[in-house]
């Protein structure tokens, strides 16, 4: 089986069912970051841990749908912040919505951004080329800390965090700060009046639901069935408590 270990080669097409390693690079955290194609689909791994693929994306899209649907009536030209570019499904769902005028995406790995210029970008229709979309190559925790510390920070109608496998299953150890009290307070500071936070998780995390409930007057937990295993979970929070 042929393996491509350095750069994405858009000319090579794996037959259905065959696995091909398209790229293997050193990620920002020092470990392996791998892009594979399995048949017609793509998979991304970090240090051997499966992160995401292009097979479905229902729950990633749902976290955007439910958030935008819950915005105050009449809200137009909405701004959306997405934590994690990944395979682009979350950003694509936001860009496809008629109410959305701006999408900022924060992605840690420059190579993931670069892969979207190749065949991986086809999965989400090259979201980074949309003039409404800006992709920031940065650590999401540090980016949010800087943004929230500004005297007059840019605010968003919807903030979607899809950076980890869940609050209790972070890809990077430091990402745990996103889900702690101070992290939730920073996120709340970046919301417009009536704005919402949306979090993706591979499983339900009751302790995180409790943390959200302590800081937001409205919290919804949405289970999204998957083909195998426990449902994916989307947490939606709004109305920060003063």
Short mmCIF file of the C-alpha atoms (twelve columns), coordinates in Angstrom:
data_MODEL
# 
_entry.id   MODEL 
# 
loop_
_atom_site.group_PDB 
_atom_site.id 
_atom_site.type_symbol 
_atom_site.label_atom_id 
_atom_site.label_alt_id 
_atom_site.label_comp_id 
_atom_site.label_asym_id 
_atom_site.label_seq_id 
_atom_site.Cartn_x 
_atom_site.Cartn_y 
_atom_site.Cartn_z 
_atom_site.pdbx_PDB_model_num 
ATOM 1   C CA . UNK A 1   0.000   0.000  0.000  1 
ATOM 2   C CA . UNK A 2   1.420   3.345  -1.035 1 
ATOM 3   C CA . UNK A 3   1.956   5.999  1.612  1 
ATOM 4   C CA . UNK A 4   2.621   9.709  1.133  1 
ATOM 5   C CA . UNK A 5   4.323   10.962 4.292  1 
ATOM 6   C CA . UNK A 6   5.153   14.584 3.587  1 
ATOM 7   C CA . UNK A 7   2.714   16.560 1.472  1 
ATOM 8   C CA . UNK A 8   -0.830  16.175 0.214  1 
ATOM 9   C CA . UNK A 9   -0.836  14.719 -3.305 1 
ATOM 10  C CA . UNK A 10  -4.122  15.587 -4.982 1 
ATOM 11  C CA . UNK A 11  -3.296  13.416 -7.996 1 
ATOM 12  C CA . UNK A 12  -3.483  10.120 -6.110 1 
ATOM 13  C CA . UNK A 13  -6.929  8.583  -5.654 1 
ATOM 14  C CA . UNK A 14  -7.469  5.606  -3.359 1 
ATOM 15  C CA . UNK A 15  -9.874  2.939  -4.595 1 
ATOM 16  C CA . UNK A 16  -12.997 2.479  -2.488 1 
ATOM 17  C CA . UNK A 17  -12.012 0.856  0.795  1 
ATOM 18  C CA . UNK A 18  -8.262  1.358  0.421  1 
ATOM 19  C CA . UNK A 19  -6.443  3.376  3.071  1 
ATOM 20  C CA . UNK A 20  -3.760  5.825  1.984  1 
ATOM 21  C CA . UNK A 21  -1.708  8.101  4.220  1 
ATOM 22  C CA . UNK A 22  -1.677  11.391 2.336  1 
ATOM 23  C CA . UNK A 23  0.320   13.487 4.777  1 
ATOM 24  C CA . UNK A 24  2.250   13.033 8.000  1 
ATOM 25  C CA . UNK A 25  3.698   16.124 9.654  1 
ATOM 26  C CA . UNK A 26  4.817   17.279 13.077 1 
ATOM 27  C CA . UNK A 27  1.981   19.237 14.644 1 
ATOM 28  C CA . UNK A 28  2.207   22.347 16.788 1 
ATOM 29  C CA . UNK A 29  2.180   20.217 19.946 1 
ATOM 30  C CA . UNK A 30  5.167   18.183 18.748 1 
ATOM 31  C CA . UNK A 31  3.335   14.979 17.849 1 
ATOM 32  C CA . UNK A 32  2.290   13.404 14.584 1 
ATOM 33  C CA . UNK A 33  -0.544  14.967 12.622 1 
ATOM 34  C CA . UNK A 34  -1.812  12.613 9.932  1 
ATOM 35  C CA . UNK A 35  -4.250  12.944 7.052  1 
ATOM 36  C CA . UNK A 36  -5.590  9.708  5.594  1 
ATOM 37  C CA . UNK A 37  -7.973  8.863  2.826  1 
ATOM 38  C CA . UNK A 38  -10.130 5.776  3.335  1 
ATOM 39  C CA . UNK A 39  -12.024 5.102  0.151  1 
ATOM 40  C CA . UNK A 40  -13.875 8.306  -0.661 1 
ATOM 41  C CA . UNK A 41  -13.456 9.808  2.816  1 
ATOM 42  C CA . UNK A 42  -10.750 11.633 4.772  1 
ATOM 43  C CA . UNK A 43  -9.602  11.148 8.362  1 
ATOM 44  C CA . UNK A 44  -7.383  13.298 10.585 1 
ATOM 45  C CA . UNK A 45  -5.356  11.874 13.499 1 
ATOM 46  C CA . UNK A 46  -3.222  13.517 16.159 1 
ATOM 47  C CA . UNK A 47  -0.646  11.342 17.950 1 
ATOM 48  C CA . UNK A 48  -2.592  8.279  16.853 1 
ATOM 49  C CA . UNK A 49  -5.864  9.654  18.237 1 
ATOM 50  C CA . UNK A 50  -8.702  9.832  15.734 1 
ATOM 51  C CA . UNK A 51  -9.989  13.405 15.559 1 
ATOM 52  C CA . UNK A 52  -12.507 13.620 12.736 1 
ATOM 53  C CA . UNK A 53  -13.511 12.443 9.297  1 
ATOM 54  C CA . UNK A 54  -15.688 13.481 6.381  1 
ATOM 55  C CA . UNK A 55  -18.174 10.611 6.540  1 
ATOM 56  C CA . UNK A 56  -21.070 12.432 8.161  1 
ATOM 57  C CA . UNK A 57  -20.723 15.733 10.004 1 
ATOM 58  C CA . UNK A 58  -24.361 15.781 11.119 1 
ATOM 59  C CA . UNK A 59  -23.627 16.793 14.708 1 
ATOM 60  C CA . UNK A 60  -21.003 19.368 13.691 1 
ATOM 61  C CA . UNK A 61  -23.571 20.993 11.415 1 
ATOM 62  C CA . UNK A 62  -26.300 20.676 14.039 1 
ATOM 63  C CA . UNK A 63  -24.356 22.766 16.538 1 
ATOM 64  C CA . UNK A 64  -24.536 25.625 14.031 1 
ATOM 65  C CA . UNK A 65  -28.153 25.048 12.997 1 
ATOM 66  C CA . UNK A 66  -29.573 25.050 16.506 1 
ATOM 67  C CA . UNK A 67  -27.484 28.045 17.519 1 
ATOM 68  C CA . UNK A 68  -28.534 30.196 14.587 1 
ATOM 69  C CA . UNK A 69  -32.166 29.104 14.946 1 
ATOM 70  C CA . UNK A 70  -32.136 30.292 18.571 1 
ATOM 71  C CA . UNK A 71  -30.926 33.818 17.779 1 
ATOM 72  C CA . UNK A 72  -33.388 36.631 18.466 1 
ATOM 73  C CA . UNK A 73  -36.014 37.085 15.761 1 
ATOM 74  C CA . UNK A 74  -34.964 39.582 13.145 1 
ATOM 75  C CA . UNK A 75  -31.244 39.178 13.825 1 
ATOM 76  C CA . UNK A 76  -29.530 39.439 10.455 1 
ATOM 77  C CA . UNK A 77  -25.924 39.738 9.312  1 
ATOM 78  C CA . UNK A 78  -24.922 37.414 12.115 1 
ATOM 79  C CA . UNK A 79  -21.279 36.884 13.050 1 
ATOM 80  C CA . UNK A 80  -20.041 33.404 13.946 1 
ATOM 81  C CA . UNK A 81  -16.818 32.281 15.625 1 
ATOM 82  C CA . UNK A 82  -15.748 28.673 15.066 1 
ATOM 83  C CA . UNK A 83  -13.089 27.055 17.218 1 
ATOM 84  C CA . UNK A 84  -11.375 24.470 15.015 1 
ATOM 85  C CA . UNK A 85  -11.351 24.272 11.212 1 
ATOM 86  C CA . UNK A 86  -11.084 20.489 11.055 1 
ATOM 87  C CA . UNK A 87  -12.660 19.174 7.861  1 
ATOM 88  C CA . UNK A 88  -14.646 22.389 7.515  1 
ATOM 89  C CA . UNK A 89  -18.199 21.151 8.137  1 
ATOM 90  C CA . UNK A 90  -18.951 23.582 10.979 1 
ATOM 91  C CA . UNK A 91  -17.729 26.622 9.061  1 
ATOM 92  C CA . UNK A 92  -19.530 25.482 5.908  1 
ATOM 93  C CA . UNK A 93  -22.848 25.165 7.735  1 
ATOM 94  C CA . UNK A 94  -22.468 28.709 9.044  1 
ATOM 95  C CA . UNK A 95  -21.552 30.117 5.637  1 
ATOM 96  C CA . UNK A 96  -24.520 28.400 4.005  1 
ATOM 97  C CA . UNK A 97  -26.982 30.127 6.351  1 
ATOM 98  C CA . UNK A 98  -28.640 33.235 4.872  1 
ATOM 99  C CA . UNK A 99  -28.394 35.137 8.177  1 
ATOM 100 C CA . UNK A 100 -24.609 34.865 8.417  1 
ATOM 101 C CA . UNK A 101 -22.418 37.726 7.204  1 
ATOM 102 C CA . UNK A 102 -19.097 36.826 8.840  1 
ATOM 103 C CA . UNK A 103 -17.336 33.683 10.041 1 
ATOM 104 C CA . UNK A 104 -14.040 33.684 11.942 1 
ATOM 105 C CA . UNK A 105 -12.314 30.318 12.308 1 
ATOM 106 C CA . UNK A 106 -9.444  29.718 14.731 1 
ATOM 107 C CA . UNK A 107 -7.269  26.703 13.883 1 
ATOM 108 C CA . UNK A 108 -4.099  25.692 15.713 1 
ATOM 109 C CA . UNK A 109 -2.487  23.605 12.983 1 
ATOM 110 C CA . UNK A 110 -1.157  25.458 9.920  1 
ATOM 111 C CA . UNK A 111 -0.973  22.172 8.039  1 
ATOM 112 C CA . UNK A 112 -4.700  21.559 8.491  1 
ATOM 113 C CA . UNK A 113 -5.317  24.976 6.956  1 
ATOM 114 C CA . UNK A 114 -2.954  24.106 4.090  1 
ATOM 115 C CA . UNK A 115 -4.722  20.781 3.475  1 
ATOM 116 C CA . UNK A 116 -7.875  22.738 2.668  1 
ATOM 117 C CA . UNK A 117 -6.140  24.092 -0.427 1 
ATOM 118 C CA . UNK A 118 -5.936  20.504 -1.658 1 
ATOM 119 C CA . UNK A 119 -8.478  17.752 -1.997 1 
ATOM 120 C CA . UNK A 120 -9.576  17.896 1.671  1 
ATOM 121 C CA . UNK A 121 -11.027 21.310 0.873  1 
ATOM 122 C CA . UNK A 122 -13.536 19.720 -1.498 1 
ATOM 123 C CA . UNK A 123 -15.389 18.141 1.446  1 
ATOM 124 C CA . UNK A 124 -16.601 21.547 2.665  1 
ATOM 125 C CA . UNK A 125 -16.371 23.416 -0.639 1 
ATOM 126 C CA . UNK A 126 -13.193 25.314 0.241  1 
ATOM 127 C CA . UNK A 127 -14.670 27.339 3.084  1 
ATOM 128 C CA . UNK A 128 -11.523 29.448 3.511  1 
ATOM 129 C CA . UNK A 129 -11.996 30.929 0.037  1 
ATOM 130 C CA . UNK A 130 -15.365 32.456 0.899  1 
ATOM 131 C CA . UNK A 131 -14.860 36.232 1.315  1 
ATOM 132 C CA . UNK A 132 -16.978 36.170 4.486  1 
ATOM 133 C CA . UNK A 133 -14.615 33.671 6.137  1 
ATOM 134 C CA . UNK A 134 -11.357 34.508 7.905  1 
ATOM 135 C CA . UNK A 135 -9.146  31.680 9.156  1 
ATOM 136 C CA . UNK A 136 -6.811  32.569 12.030 1 
ATOM 137 C CA . UNK A 137 -3.838  30.280 12.654 1 
ATOM 138 C CA . UNK A 138 -3.705  30.419 16.450 1 
ATOM 139 C CA . UNK A 139 -4.216  28.491 19.659 1 
ATOM 140 C CA . UNK A 140 -7.905  28.902 20.495 1 
ATOM 141 C CA . UNK A 141 -7.329  29.357 24.243 1 
ATOM 142 C CA . UNK A 142 -4.735  32.098 23.745 1 
ATOM 143 C CA . UNK A 143 -6.805  33.716 20.989 1 
ATOM 144 C CA . UNK A 144 -9.880  33.890 23.214 1 
ATOM 145 C CA . UNK A 145 -7.869  35.256 26.128 1 
ATOM 146 C CA . UNK A 146 -6.515  38.075 23.962 1 
ATOM 147 C CA . UNK A 147 -9.905  38.800 22.428 1 
ATOM 148 C CA . UNK A 148 -11.719 38.918 25.774 1 
ATOM 149 C CA . UNK A 149 -9.028  41.149 27.310 1 
ATOM 150 C CA . UNK A 150 -9.567  43.885 24.717 1 
ATOM 151 C CA . UNK A 151 -11.213 47.071 25.952 1 
ATOM 152 C CA . UNK A 152 -13.901 46.777 23.294 1 
ATOM 153 C CA . UNK A 153 -13.740 43.202 21.991 1 
ATOM 154 C CA . UNK A 154 -15.297 42.020 18.754 1 
ATOM 155 C CA . UNK A 155 -18.457 40.144 19.669 1 
ATOM 156 C CA . UNK A 156 -20.225 37.236 18.034 1 
ATOM 157 C CA . UNK A 157 -23.826 36.154 17.731 1 
ATOM 158 C CA . UNK A 158 -22.788 32.504 17.870 1 
ATOM 159 C CA . UNK A 159 -19.589 30.880 19.127 1 
ATOM 160 C CA . UNK A 160 -19.143 27.215 18.178 1 
ATOM 161 C CA . UNK A 161 -16.377 25.207 19.827 1 
ATOM 162 C CA . UNK A 162 -15.414 21.999 18.058 1 
ATOM 163 C CA . UNK A 163 -11.782 21.834 19.120 1 
ATOM 164 C CA . UNK A 164 -11.812 18.605 21.144 1 
ATOM 165 C CA . UNK A 165 -13.601 15.299 21.475 1 
ATOM 166 C CA . UNK A 166 -15.405 16.872 24.414 1 
ATOM 167 C CA . UNK A 167 -14.873 18.789 27.662 1 
ATOM 168 C CA . UNK A 168 -13.534 15.633 29.311 1 
ATOM 169 C CA . UNK A 169 -11.545 14.432 26.282 1 
ATOM 170 C CA . UNK A 170 -9.361  17.291 25.107 1 
ATOM 171 C CA . UNK A 171 -6.910  16.897 22.254 1 
ATOM 172 C CA . UNK A 172 -4.503  19.353 23.905 1 
ATOM 173 C CA . UNK A 173 -4.126  19.480 27.681 1 
ATOM 174 C CA . UNK A 174 -4.404  23.268 27.790 1 
ATOM 175 C CA . UNK A 175 -7.781  23.164 26.062 1 
ATOM 176 C CA . UNK A 176 -9.342  22.146 29.358 1 
ATOM 177 C CA . UNK A 177 -9.323  25.845 30.229 1 
ATOM 178 C CA . UNK A 178 -12.028 26.409 27.613 1 
ATOM 179 C CA . UNK A 179 -14.532 24.523 29.728 1 
ATOM 180 C CA . UNK A 180 -13.599 25.886 33.145 1 
ATOM 181 C CA . UNK A 181 -15.333 28.786 34.872 1 
ATOM 182 C CA . UNK A 182 -12.852 31.428 33.683 1 
ATOM 183 C CA . UNK A 183 -13.003 30.105 30.143 1 
ATOM 184 C CA . UNK A 184 -16.794 30.236 30.093 1 
ATOM 185 C CA . UNK A 185 -16.690 33.783 31.439 1 
ATOM 186 C CA . UNK A 186 -14.327 34.813 28.626 1 
ATOM 187 C CA . UNK A 187 -16.627 33.278 26.048 1 
ATOM 188 C CA . UNK A 188 -19.631 35.067 27.537 1 
ATOM 189 C CA . UNK A 189 -17.786 38.386 27.235 1 
ATOM 190 C CA . UNK A 190 -17.455 37.821 23.484 1 
ATOM 191 C CA . UNK A 191 -21.188 37.305 22.885 1 
ATOM 192 C CA . UNK A 192 -23.539 39.917 21.508 1 
ATOM 193 C CA . UNK A 193 -26.766 40.505 23.485 1 
ATOM 194 C CA . UNK A 194 -28.879 37.431 22.812 1 
ATOM 195 C CA . UNK A 195 -25.846 35.536 21.491 1 
ATOM 196 C CA . UNK A 196 -25.210 31.848 22.127 1 
ATOM 197 C CA . UNK A 197 -22.419 29.377 22.818 1 
ATOM 198 C CA . UNK A 198 -22.440 25.957 21.185 1 
ATOM 199 C CA . UNK A 199 -20.122 23.099 22.188 1 
ATOM 200 C CA . UNK A 200 -19.564 19.755 20.462 1 
ATOM 201 C CA . UNK A 201 -18.838 16.602 22.453 1 
ATOM 202 C CA . UNK A 202 -18.488 12.936 21.528 1 
ATOM 203 C CA . UNK A 203 -20.466 12.027 24.659 1 
ATOM 204 C CA . UNK A 204 -22.559 13.621 27.390 1 
ATOM 205 C CA . UNK A 205 -20.581 15.232 30.233 1 
ATOM 206 C CA . UNK A 206 -22.922 15.952 33.183 1 
ATOM 207 C CA . UNK A 207 -20.300 17.974 35.061 1 
ATOM 208 C CA . UNK A 208 -19.949 20.317 32.099 1 
ATOM 209 C CA . UNK A 209 -23.706 20.714 31.855 1 
ATOM 210 C CA . UNK A 210 -23.687 21.707 35.525 1 
ATOM 211 C CA . UNK A 211 -20.908 24.243 34.899 1 
ATOM 212 C CA . UNK A 212 -22.913 25.791 32.067 1 
ATOM 213 C CA . UNK A 213 -26.078 25.914 34.154 1 
ATOM 214 C CA . UNK A 214 -24.209 27.754 36.898 1 
ATOM 215 C CA . UNK A 215 -23.221 30.520 34.479 1 
ATOM 216 C CA . UNK A 216 -26.016 30.692 31.912 1 
ATOM 217 C CA . UNK A 217 -29.752 31.044 32.442 1 
ATOM 218 C CA . UNK A 218 -30.566 28.937 29.388 1 
ATOM 219 C CA . UNK A 219 -28.841 25.622 28.669 1 
ATOM 220 C CA . UNK A 220 -29.948 22.960 26.198 1 
ATOM 221 C CA . UNK A 221 -28.464 19.511 25.724 1 
ATOM 222 C CA . UNK A 222 -29.070 17.996 22.293 1 
ATOM 223 C CA . UNK A 223 -28.228 14.382 21.523 1 
ATOM 224 C CA . UNK A 224 -27.405 13.560 17.906 1 
ATOM 225 C CA . UNK A 225 -27.570 9.825  17.061 1 
ATOM 226 C CA . UNK A 226 -24.567 8.293  15.335 1 
ATOM 227 C CA . UNK A 227 -24.214 5.043  13.427 1 
ATOM 228 C CA . UNK A 228 -22.371 3.291  16.251 1 
ATOM 229 C CA . UNK A 229 -21.824 4.019  19.924 1 
ATOM 230 C CA . UNK A 230 -23.251 6.707  22.169 1 
ATOM 231 C CA . UNK A 231 -24.832 9.796  20.598 1 
ATOM 232 C CA . UNK A 232 -22.815 12.910 19.957 1 
ATOM 233 C CA . UNK A 233 -23.844 15.774 22.235 1 
ATOM 234 C CA . UNK A 234 -24.308 19.466 21.485 1 
ATOM 235 C CA . UNK A 235 -24.474 21.935 24.390 1 
ATOM 236 C CA . UNK A 236 -26.187 25.259 23.728 1 
ATOM 237 C CA . UNK A 237 -25.926 28.068 26.282 1 
ATOM 238 C CA . UNK A 238 -27.211 31.644 26.348 1 
ATOM 239 C CA . UNK A 239 -28.161 34.465 28.711 1 
ATOM 240 C CA . UNK A 240 -25.026 34.722 30.908 1 
ATOM 241 C CA . UNK A 241 -25.819 35.197 34.579 1 
ATOM 242 C CA . UNK A 242 -24.582 38.504 35.974 1 
# 
